[in-house]
PDB file of C-alpha atoms in Angstrom:
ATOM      1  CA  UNK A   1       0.000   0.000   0.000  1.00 74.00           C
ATOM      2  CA  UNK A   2       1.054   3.646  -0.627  1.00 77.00           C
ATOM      3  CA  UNK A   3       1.235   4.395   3.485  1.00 82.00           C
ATOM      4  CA  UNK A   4       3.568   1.262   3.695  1.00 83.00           C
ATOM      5  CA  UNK A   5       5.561   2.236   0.835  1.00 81.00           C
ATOM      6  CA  UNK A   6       6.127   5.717   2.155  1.00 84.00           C
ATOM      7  CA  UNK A   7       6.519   4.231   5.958  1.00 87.00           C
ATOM      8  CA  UNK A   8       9.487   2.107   4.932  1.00 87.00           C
ATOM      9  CA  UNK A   9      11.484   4.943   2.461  1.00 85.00           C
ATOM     10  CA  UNK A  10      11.351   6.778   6.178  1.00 89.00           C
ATOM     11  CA  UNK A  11      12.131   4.084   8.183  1.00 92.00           C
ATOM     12  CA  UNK A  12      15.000   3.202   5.735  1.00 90.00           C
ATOM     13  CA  UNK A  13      16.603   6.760   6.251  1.00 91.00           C
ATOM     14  CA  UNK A  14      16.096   6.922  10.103  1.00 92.00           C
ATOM     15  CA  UNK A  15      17.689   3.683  10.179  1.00 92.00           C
ATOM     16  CA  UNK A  16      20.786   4.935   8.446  1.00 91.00           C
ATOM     17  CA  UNK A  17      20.908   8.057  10.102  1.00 90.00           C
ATOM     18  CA  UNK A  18      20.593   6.285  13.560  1.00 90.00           C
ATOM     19  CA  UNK A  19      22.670   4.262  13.171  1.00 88.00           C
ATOM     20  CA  UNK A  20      25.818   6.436  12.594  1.00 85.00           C
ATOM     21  CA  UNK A  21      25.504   7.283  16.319  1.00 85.00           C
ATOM     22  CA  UNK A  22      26.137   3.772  17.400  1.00 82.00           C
ATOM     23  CA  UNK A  23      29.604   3.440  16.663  1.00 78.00           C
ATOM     24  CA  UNK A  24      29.872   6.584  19.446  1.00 73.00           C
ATOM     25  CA  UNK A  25      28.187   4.826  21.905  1.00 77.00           C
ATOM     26  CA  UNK A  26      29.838   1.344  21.707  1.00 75.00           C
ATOM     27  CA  UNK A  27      33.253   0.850  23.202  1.00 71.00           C
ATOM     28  CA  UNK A  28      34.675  -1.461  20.554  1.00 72.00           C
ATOM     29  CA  UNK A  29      33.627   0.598  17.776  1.00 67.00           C
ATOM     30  CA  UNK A  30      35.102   3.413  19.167  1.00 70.00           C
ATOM     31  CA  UNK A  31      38.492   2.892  16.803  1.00 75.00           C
ATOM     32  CA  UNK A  32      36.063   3.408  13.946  1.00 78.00           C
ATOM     33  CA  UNK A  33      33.525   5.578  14.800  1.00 82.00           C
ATOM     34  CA  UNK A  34      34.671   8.135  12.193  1.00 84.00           C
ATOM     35  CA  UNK A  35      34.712   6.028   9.709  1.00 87.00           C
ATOM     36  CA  UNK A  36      31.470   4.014  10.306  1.00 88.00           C
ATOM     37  CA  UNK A  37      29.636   7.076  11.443  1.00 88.00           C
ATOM     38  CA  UNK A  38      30.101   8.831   7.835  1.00 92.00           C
ATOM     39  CA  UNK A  39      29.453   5.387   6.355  1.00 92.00           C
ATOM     40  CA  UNK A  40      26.056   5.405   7.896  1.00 93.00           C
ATOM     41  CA  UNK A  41      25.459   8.897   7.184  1.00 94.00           C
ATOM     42  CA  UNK A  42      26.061   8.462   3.160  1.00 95.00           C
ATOM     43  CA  UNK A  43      23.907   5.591   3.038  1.00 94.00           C
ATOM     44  CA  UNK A  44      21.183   7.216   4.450  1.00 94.00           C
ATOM     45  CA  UNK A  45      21.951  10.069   2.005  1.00 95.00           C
ATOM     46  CA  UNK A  46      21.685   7.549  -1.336  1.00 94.00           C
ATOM     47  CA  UNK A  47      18.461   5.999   0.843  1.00 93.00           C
ATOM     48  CA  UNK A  48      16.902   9.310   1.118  1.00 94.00           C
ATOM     49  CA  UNK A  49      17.334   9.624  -3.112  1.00 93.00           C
ATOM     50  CA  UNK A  50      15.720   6.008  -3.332  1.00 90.00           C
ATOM     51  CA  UNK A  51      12.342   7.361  -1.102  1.00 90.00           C
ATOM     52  CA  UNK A  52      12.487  10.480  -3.039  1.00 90.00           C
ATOM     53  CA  UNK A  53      12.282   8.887  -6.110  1.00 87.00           C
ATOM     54  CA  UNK A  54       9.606   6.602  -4.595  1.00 86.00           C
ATOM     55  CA  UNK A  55       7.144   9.959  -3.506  1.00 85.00           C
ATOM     56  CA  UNK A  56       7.260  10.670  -7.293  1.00 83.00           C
ATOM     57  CA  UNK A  57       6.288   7.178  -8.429  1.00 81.00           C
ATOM     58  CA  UNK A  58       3.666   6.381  -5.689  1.00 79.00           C
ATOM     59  CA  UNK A  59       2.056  10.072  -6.020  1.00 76.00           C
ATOM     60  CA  UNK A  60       2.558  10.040  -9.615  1.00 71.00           C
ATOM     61  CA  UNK A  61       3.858  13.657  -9.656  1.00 65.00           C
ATOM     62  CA  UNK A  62       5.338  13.749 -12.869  1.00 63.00           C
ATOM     63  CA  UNK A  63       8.095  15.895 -11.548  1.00 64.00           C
ATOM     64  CA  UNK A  64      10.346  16.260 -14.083  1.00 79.00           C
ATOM     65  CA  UNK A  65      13.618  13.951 -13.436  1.00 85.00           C
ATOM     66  CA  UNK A  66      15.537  16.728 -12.430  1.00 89.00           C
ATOM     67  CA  UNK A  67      13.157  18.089  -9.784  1.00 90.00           C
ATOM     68  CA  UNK A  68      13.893  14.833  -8.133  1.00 91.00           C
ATOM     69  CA  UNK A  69      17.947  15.500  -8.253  1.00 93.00           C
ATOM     70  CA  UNK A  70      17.612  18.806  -7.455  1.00 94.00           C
ATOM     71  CA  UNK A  71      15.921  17.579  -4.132  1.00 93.00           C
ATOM     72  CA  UNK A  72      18.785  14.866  -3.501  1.00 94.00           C
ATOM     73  CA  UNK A  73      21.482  17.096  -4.015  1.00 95.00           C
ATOM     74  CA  UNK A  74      20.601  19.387  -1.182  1.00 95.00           C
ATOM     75  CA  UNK A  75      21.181  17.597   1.501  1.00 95.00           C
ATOM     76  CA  UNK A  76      24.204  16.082  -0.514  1.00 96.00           C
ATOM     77  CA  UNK A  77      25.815  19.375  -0.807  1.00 96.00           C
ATOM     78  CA  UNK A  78      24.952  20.569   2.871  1.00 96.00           C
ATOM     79  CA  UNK A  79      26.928  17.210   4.162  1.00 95.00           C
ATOM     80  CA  UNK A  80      29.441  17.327   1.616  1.00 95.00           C
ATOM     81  CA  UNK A  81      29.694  21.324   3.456  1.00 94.00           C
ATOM     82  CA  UNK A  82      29.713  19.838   6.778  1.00 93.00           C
ATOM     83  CA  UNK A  83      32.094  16.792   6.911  1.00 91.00           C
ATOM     84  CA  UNK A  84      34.928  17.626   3.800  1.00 91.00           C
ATOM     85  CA  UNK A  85      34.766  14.144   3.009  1.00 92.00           C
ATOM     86  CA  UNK A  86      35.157  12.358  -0.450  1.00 93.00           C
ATOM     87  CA  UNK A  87      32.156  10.395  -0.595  1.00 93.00           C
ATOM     88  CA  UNK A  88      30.372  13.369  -0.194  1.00 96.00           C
ATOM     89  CA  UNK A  89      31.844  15.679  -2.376  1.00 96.00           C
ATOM     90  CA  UNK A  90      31.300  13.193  -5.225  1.00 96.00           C
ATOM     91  CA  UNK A  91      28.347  12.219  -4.435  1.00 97.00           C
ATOM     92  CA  UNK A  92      26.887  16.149  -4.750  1.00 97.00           C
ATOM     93  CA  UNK A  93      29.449  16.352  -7.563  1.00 97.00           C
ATOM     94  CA  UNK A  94      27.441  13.717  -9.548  1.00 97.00           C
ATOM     95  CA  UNK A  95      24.449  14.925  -7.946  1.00 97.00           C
ATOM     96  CA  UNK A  96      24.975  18.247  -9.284  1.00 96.00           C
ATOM     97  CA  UNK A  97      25.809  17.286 -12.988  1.00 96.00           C
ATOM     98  CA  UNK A  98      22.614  14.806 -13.068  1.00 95.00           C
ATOM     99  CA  UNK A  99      20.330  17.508 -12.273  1.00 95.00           C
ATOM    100  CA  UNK A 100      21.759  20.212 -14.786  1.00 94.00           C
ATOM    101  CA  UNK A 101      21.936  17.262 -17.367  1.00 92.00           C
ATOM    102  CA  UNK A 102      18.059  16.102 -16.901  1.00 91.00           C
ATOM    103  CA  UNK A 103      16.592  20.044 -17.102  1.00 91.00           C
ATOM    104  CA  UNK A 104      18.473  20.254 -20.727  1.00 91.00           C
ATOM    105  CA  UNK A 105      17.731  16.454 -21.706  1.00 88.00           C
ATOM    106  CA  UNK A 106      14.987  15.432 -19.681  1.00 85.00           C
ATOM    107  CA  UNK A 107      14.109  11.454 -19.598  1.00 77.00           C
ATOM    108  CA  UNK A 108      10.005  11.891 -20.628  1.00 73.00           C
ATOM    109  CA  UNK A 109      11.008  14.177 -23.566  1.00 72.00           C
ATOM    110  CA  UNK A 110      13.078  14.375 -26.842  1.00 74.00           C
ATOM    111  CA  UNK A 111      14.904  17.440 -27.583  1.00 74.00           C
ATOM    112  CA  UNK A 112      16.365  18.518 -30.824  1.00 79.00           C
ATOM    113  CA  UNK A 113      18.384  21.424 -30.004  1.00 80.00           C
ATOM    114  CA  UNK A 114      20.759  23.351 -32.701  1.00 81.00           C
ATOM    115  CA  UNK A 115      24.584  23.048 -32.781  1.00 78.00           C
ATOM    116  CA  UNK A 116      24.815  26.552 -31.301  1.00 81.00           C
ATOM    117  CA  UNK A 117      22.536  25.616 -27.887  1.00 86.00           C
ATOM    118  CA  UNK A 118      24.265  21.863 -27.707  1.00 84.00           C
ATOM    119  CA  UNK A 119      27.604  23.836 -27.290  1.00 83.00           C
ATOM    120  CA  UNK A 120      26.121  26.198 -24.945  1.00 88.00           C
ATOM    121  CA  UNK A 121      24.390  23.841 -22.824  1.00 89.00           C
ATOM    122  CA  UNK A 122      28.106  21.868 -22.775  1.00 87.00           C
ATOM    123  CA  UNK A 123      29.312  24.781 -22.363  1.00 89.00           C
ATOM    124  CA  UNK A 124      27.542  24.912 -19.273  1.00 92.00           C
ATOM    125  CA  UNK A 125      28.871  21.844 -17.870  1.00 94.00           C
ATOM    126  CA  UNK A 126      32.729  23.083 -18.634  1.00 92.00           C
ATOM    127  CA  UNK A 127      32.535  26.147 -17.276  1.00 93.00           C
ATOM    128  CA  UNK A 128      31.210  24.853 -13.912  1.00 95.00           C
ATOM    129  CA  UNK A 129      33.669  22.020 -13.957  1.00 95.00           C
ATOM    130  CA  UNK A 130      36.289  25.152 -14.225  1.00 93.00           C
ATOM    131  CA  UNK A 131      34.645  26.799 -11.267  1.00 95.00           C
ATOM    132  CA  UNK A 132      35.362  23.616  -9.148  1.00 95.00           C
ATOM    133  CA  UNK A 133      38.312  23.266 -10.699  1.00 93.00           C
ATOM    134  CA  UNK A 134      39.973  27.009  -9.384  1.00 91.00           C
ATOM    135  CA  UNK A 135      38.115  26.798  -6.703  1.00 94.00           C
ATOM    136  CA  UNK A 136      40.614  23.846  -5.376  1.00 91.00           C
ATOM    137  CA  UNK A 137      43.578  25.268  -7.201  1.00 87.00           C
ATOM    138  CA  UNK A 138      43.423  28.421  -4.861  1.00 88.00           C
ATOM    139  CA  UNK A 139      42.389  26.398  -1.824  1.00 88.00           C
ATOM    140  CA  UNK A 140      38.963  28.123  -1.723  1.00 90.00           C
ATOM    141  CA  UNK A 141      37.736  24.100  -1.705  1.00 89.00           C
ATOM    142  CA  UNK A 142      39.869  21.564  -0.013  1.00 88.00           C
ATOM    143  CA  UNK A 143      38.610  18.479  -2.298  1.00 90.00           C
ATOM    144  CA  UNK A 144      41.484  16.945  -4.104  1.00 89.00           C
ATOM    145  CA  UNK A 145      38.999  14.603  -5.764  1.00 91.00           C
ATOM    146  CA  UNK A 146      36.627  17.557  -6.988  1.00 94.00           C
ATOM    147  CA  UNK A 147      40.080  18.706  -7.986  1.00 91.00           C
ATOM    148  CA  UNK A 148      41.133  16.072 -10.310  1.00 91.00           C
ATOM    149  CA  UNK A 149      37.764  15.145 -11.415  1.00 94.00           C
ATOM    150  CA  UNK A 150      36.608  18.503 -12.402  1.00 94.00           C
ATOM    151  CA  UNK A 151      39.941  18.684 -14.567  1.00 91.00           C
ATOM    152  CA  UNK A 152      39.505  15.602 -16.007  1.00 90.00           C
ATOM    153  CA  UNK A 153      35.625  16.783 -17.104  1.00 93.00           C
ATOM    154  CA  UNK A 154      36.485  20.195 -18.183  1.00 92.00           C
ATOM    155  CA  UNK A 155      39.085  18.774 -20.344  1.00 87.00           C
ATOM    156  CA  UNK A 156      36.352  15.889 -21.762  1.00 87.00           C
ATOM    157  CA  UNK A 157      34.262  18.968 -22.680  1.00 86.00           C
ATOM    158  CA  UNK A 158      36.759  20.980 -24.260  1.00 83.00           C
ATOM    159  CA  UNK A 159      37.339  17.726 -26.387  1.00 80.00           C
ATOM    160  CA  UNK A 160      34.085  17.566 -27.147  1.00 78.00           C
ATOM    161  CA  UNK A 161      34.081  21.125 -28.390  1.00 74.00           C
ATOM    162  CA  UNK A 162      36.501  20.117 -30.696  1.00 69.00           C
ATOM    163  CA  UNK A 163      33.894  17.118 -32.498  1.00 65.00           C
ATOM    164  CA  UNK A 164      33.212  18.692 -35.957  1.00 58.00           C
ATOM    165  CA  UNK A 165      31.481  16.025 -36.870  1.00 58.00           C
ATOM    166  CA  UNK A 166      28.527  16.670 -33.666  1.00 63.00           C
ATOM    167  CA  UNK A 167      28.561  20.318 -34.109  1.00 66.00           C
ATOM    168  CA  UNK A 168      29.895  20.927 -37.887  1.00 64.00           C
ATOM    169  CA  UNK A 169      30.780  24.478 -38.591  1.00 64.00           C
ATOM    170  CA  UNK A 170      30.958  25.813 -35.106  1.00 71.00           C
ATOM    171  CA  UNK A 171      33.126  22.890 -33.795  1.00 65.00           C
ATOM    172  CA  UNK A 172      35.633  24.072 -36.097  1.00 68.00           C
ATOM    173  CA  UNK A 173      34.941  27.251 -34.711  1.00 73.00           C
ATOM    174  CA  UNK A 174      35.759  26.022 -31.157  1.00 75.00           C
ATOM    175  CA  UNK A 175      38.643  24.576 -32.257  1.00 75.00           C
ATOM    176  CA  UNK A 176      40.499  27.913 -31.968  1.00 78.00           C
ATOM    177  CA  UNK A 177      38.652  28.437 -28.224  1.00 79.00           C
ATOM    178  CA  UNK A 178      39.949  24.211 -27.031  1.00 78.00           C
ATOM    179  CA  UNK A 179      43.330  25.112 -28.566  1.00 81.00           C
ATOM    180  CA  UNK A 180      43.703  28.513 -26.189  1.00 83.00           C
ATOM    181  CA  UNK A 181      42.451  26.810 -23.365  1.00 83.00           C
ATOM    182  CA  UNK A 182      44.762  24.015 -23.677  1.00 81.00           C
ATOM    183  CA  UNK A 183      47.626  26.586 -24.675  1.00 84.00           C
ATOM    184  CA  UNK A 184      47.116  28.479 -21.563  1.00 84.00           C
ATOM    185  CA  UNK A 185      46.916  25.342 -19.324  1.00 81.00           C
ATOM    186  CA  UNK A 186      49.669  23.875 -20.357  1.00 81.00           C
ATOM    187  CA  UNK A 187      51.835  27.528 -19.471  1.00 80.00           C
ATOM    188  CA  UNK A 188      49.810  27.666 -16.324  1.00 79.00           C
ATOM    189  CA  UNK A 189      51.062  24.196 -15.368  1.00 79.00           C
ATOM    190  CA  UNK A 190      54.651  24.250 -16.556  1.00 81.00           C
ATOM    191  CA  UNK A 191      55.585  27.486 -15.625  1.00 77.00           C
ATOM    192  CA  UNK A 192      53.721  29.107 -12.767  1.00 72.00           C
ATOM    193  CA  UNK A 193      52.791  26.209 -10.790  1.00 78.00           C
ATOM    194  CA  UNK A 194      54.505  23.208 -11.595  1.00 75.00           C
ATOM    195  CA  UNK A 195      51.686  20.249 -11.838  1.00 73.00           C
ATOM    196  CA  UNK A 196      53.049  16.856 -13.778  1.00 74.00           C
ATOM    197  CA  UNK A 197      49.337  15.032 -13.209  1.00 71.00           C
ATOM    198  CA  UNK A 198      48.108  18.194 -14.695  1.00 70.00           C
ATOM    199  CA  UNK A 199      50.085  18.234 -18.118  1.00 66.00           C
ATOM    200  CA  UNK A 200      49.775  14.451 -18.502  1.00 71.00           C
ATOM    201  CA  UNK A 201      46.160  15.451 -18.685  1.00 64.00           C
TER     202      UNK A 201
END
């Protein structure tokens, strides 16, 4: 039944979440409190996306898919705010990127857009994986993962800039935008500040 449905998406987080206080209150979990305790708390934060995604389907909202990222990533970007930690980061990271992906391409519809909107909605996506990306490099963020995953992304994107063949004449157009971005990197990371993972990239 829809009550029962909705009881145990609740119960399921609570669990999670009440259980990450255990490890504090047990003396031979003690060692790994930290470690268990944020265990707990991210599974009750990828629960909590499983019942929100169950509201939809049992009240047959029709929220668009992103409405029901949007929601997960809130608490997924508060957490990620409050305990620094990997899992979290990444988790908001993805998070983040599903719901800007799913307001442009959303799963119940079929868009056709034009070569110049696919490169600006991409465009989008690279300049926010930039953000994140200085963001770390002056220590505004400390997320070494955001760090090297937002590089690796931004530099996916400016590849894909580069695809002719997806968006004809303006890819070559972008070509000359990719090249200067790479151009400048590459000084950036040889010269300035010395980063080896960086150029590889």
């Amino acid at each position: 039944a829809r009550l029962q449905k909705l009881s145990l998406s609740a119960a399921l987080v609570a669990l999670f979440y009440g259980c990450s206080f255990i490890p504090a209150l047990l003396p031979r979990l003690s060692q790994h409190r930290v470690f268990l305790g944020r265990l707990f708390i991210w599974a009750g934060l990828i629960a909590f996306g499983a019942a929100t995604a169950l509201v939809n389907q049992v009240y047959n909202t029709h929220a668009d898919s992103y409405i029901i990222f949007l929601v997960w990533c809130i608490p997924a970007i508060l957490l990620a705010g409050v305990f620094r930690h990997m899992w979290f980061y990444l988790t908001a990271y993805v998070l983040v990127h599903l719901t800007i992906w799913f307001y442009f391409f959303p799963s119940s519809l079929t868009y056709h857009y034009s070569d110049l909107k696919q490169a600006m909605i991409f465009g989008v996506f690279a300049a926010f994986n930039l953000v994140l990306f200085l963001l770390c490099e002056w220590n505004q963020l400390q997320a070494k993962s955001i760090r090297y995953v937002s590089f690796i992304v931004f530099q996916a994107f400016l590849l894909w800039f580069r695809n002719s063949f997806i968006l004809h004449d303006i890819g070559r157009s972008l070509n000359i935008v990719a090249i200067a971005v790479i151009a400048a990197s590459f000084y950036y990371f040889s010269k300035v500040r010395l980063d080896k993972w960086a150029l590889s990239m």
